[in-house]
Tab-separated table of C-alpha atoms in Angstrom:
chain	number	residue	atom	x	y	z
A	1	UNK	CA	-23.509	11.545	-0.716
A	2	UNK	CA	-23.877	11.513	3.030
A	3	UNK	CA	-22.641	7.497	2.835
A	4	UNK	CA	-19.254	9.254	1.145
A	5	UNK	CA	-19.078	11.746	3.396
A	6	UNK	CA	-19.363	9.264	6.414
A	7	UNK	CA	-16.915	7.163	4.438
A	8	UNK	CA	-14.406	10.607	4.536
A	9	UNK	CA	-15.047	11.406	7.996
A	10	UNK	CA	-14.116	7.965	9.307
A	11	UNK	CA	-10.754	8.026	7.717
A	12	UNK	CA	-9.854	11.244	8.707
A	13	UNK	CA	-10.752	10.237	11.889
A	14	UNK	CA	-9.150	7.044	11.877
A	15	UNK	CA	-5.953	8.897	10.542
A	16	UNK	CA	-6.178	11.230	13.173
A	17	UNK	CA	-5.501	8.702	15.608
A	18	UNK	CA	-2.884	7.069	13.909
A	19	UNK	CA	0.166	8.811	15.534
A	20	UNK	CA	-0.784	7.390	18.783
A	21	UNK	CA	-0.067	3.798	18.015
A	22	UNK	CA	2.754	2.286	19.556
A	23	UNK	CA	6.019	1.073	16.831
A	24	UNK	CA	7.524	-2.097	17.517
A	25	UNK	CA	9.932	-4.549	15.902
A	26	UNK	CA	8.384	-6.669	13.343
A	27	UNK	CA	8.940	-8.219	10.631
A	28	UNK	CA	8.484	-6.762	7.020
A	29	UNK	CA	6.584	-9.845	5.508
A	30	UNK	CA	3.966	-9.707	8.703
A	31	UNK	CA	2.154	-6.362	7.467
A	32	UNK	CA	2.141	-7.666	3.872
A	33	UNK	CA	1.036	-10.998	3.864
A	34	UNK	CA	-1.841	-9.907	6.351
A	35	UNK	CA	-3.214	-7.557	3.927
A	36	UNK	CA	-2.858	-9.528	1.401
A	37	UNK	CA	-4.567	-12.599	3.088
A	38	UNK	CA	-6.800	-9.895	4.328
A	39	UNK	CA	-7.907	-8.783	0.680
A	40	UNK	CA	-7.720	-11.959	-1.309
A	41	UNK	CA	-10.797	-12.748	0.504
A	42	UNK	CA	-12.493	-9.795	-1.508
A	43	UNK	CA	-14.405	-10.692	-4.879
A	44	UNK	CA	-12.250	-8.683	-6.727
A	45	UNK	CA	-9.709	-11.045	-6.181
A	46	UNK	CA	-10.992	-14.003	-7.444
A	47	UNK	CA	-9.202	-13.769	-10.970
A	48	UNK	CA	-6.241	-12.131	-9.717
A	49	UNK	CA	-3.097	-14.449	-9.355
A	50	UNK	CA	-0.743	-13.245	-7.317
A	51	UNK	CA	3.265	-13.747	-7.080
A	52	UNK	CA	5.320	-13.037	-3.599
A	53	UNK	CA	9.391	-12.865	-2.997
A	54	UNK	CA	9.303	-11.331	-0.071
A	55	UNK	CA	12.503	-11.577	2.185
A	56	UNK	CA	12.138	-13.522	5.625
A	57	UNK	CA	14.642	-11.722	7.344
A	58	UNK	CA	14.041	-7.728	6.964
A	59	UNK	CA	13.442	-6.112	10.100
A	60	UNK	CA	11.404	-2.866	10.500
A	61	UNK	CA	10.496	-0.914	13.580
A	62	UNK	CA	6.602	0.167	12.719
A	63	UNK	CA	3.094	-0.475	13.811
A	64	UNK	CA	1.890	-3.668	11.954
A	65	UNK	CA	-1.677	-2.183	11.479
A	66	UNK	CA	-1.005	0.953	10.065
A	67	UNK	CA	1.425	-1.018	7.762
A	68	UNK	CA	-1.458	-2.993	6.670
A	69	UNK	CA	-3.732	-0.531	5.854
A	70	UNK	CA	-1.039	0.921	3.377
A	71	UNK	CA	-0.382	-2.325	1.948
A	72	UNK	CA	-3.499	-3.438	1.899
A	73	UNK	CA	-5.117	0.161	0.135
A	74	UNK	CA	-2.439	-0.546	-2.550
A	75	UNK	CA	-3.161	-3.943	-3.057
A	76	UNK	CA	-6.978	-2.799	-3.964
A	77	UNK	CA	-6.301	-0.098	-5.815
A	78	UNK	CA	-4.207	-2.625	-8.193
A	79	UNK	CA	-6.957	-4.797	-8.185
A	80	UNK	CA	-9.226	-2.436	-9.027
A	81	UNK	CA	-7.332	-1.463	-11.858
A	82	UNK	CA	-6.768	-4.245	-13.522
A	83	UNK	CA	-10.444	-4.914	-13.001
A	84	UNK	CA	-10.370	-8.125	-11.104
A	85	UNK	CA	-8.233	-9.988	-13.435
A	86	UNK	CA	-4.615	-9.963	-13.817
A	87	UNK	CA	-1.594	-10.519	-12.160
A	88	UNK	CA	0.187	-8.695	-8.586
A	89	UNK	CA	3.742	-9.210	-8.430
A	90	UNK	CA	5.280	-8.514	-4.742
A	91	UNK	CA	8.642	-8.339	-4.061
A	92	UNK	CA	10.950	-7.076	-1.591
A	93	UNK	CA	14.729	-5.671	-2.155
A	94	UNK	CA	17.516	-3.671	-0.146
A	95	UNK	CA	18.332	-0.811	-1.894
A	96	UNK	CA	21.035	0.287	0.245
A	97	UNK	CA	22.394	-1.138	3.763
A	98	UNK	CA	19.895	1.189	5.375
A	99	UNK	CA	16.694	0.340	3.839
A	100	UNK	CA	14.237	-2.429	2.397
A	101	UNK	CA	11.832	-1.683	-0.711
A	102	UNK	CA	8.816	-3.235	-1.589
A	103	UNK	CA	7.675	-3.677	-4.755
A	104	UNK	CA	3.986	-3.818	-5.766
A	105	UNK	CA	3.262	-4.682	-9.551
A	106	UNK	CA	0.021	-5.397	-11.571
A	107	UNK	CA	-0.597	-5.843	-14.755
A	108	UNK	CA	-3.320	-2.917	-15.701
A	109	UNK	CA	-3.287	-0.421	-17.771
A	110	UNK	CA	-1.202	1.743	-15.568
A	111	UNK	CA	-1.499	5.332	-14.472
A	112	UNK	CA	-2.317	8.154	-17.194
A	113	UNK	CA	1.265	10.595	-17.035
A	114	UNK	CA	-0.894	13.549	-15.320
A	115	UNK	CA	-2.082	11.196	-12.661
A	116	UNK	CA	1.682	9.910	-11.683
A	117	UNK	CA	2.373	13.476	-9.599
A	118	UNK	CA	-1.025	13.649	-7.939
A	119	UNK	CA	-1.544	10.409	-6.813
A	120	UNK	CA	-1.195	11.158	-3.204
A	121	UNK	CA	-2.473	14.442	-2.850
A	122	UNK	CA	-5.627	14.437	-0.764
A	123	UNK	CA	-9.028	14.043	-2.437
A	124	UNK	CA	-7.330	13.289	-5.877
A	125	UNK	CA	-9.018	10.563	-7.275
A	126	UNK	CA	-9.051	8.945	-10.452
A	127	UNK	CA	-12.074	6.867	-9.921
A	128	UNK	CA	-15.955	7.887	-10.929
A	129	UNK	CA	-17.945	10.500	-8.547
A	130	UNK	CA	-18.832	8.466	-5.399
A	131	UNK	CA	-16.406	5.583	-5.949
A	132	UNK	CA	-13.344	7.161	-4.031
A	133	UNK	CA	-12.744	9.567	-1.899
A	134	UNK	CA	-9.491	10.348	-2.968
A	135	UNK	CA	-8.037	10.033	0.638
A	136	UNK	CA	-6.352	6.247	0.491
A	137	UNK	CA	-3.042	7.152	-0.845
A	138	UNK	CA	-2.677	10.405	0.809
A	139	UNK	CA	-3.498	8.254	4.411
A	140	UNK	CA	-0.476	5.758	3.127
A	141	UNK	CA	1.729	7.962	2.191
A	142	UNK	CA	1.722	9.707	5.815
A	143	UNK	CA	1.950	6.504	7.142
A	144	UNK	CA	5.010	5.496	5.570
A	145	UNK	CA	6.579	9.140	5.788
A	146	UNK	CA	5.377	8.702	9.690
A	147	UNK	CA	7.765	5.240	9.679
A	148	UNK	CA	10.675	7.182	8.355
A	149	UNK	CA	10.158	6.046	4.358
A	150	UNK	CA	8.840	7.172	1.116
A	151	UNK	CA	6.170	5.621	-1.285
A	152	UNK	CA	6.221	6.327	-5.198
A	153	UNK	CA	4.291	5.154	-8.214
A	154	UNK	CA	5.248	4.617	-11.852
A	155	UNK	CA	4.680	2.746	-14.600
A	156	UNK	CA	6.365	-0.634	-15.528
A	157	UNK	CA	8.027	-0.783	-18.683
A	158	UNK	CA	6.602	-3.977	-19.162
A	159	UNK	CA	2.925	-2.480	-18.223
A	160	UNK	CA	1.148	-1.802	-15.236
A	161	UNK	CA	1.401	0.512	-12.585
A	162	UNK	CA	4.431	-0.150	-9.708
A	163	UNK	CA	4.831	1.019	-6.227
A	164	UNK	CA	7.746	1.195	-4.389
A	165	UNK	CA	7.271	1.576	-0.331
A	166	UNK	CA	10.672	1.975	1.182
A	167	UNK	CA	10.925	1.972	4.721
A	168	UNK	CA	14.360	2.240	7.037
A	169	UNK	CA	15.632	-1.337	8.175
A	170	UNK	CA	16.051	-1.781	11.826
A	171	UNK	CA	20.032	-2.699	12.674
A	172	UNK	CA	20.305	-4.267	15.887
């Protein structure tokens, strides 16, 4: 218990500090392929085979770590899911003009219906007493609504649990 709650304490912390981070031009692929480079070094994803269509040319103004962490949380969770074995489809899109999407797809079991509209609330957690802390999608969500986008989770028709981080594209 007191390794959770140091666990809790240094996120809130960390996410305190957050705000203060300087936004700067990058490139939407840079915060993606970092986490994922950053996580595929993980055991977990040893049997995991993963896809990426990312776009070369979408432009964001953010902060590259924060960005990270969000991807990188959801790349976990997915991979925790599908217990260390499966597939992660990532994928980028514009929706509109204004905005890019990305896509993050596994092939799991997908989220239980009365999980899908509590997924980022803070301290919801599907995942056994002392496993989660219930805190990782609430931090990513107010990352992304802190970069001037949305994040959203549903299931795939074809099975599996999507999300969908859209972020505003920077126009020069």
């Amino acid at each position: 218990n007191v390794r959770r709650l140091l666990n809790i304490s240094k996120k809130l912390n960390d996410f305190s500090r957050s705000g203060n981070e300087e936004m700067a031009l990058i490139r939407l692929e840079q915060p993606v392929s970092e986490a994922l480079q950053n996580v595929s070094q993980e055991a977990l994803f040893r049997n995991i085979r993963v896809e990426q269509h990312m776009a070369h040319d979408l432009w964001i103004m953010g902060n590259c770590d924060q960005l990270e962490q969000v991807f990188a949380n959801i790349f976990l969770n997915a991979a925790q899911a599908m217990d260390g074995s499966g597939e992660l489809h990532i994928s980028s899109h514009r929706p509109n003009p204004l905005q890019v999407e990305v896509a993050v797809r596994d092939s799991g079991p997908g989220i239980a219906p009365g999980h899908l509209a509590r997924l980022f609330e803070p301290f919801f957690t599907t995942k056994p007493a002392g496993q989660g802390t219930g805190l990782g999608l609430a931090i990513c969500n107010e990352i992304i609504i802190e970069h001037g986008g949305s994040v959203r989770a549903e299931n795939h028709p074809q099975g599996g649990a999507c999300f969908h981080v859209t972020l505003p594209l920077h126009h020069s």
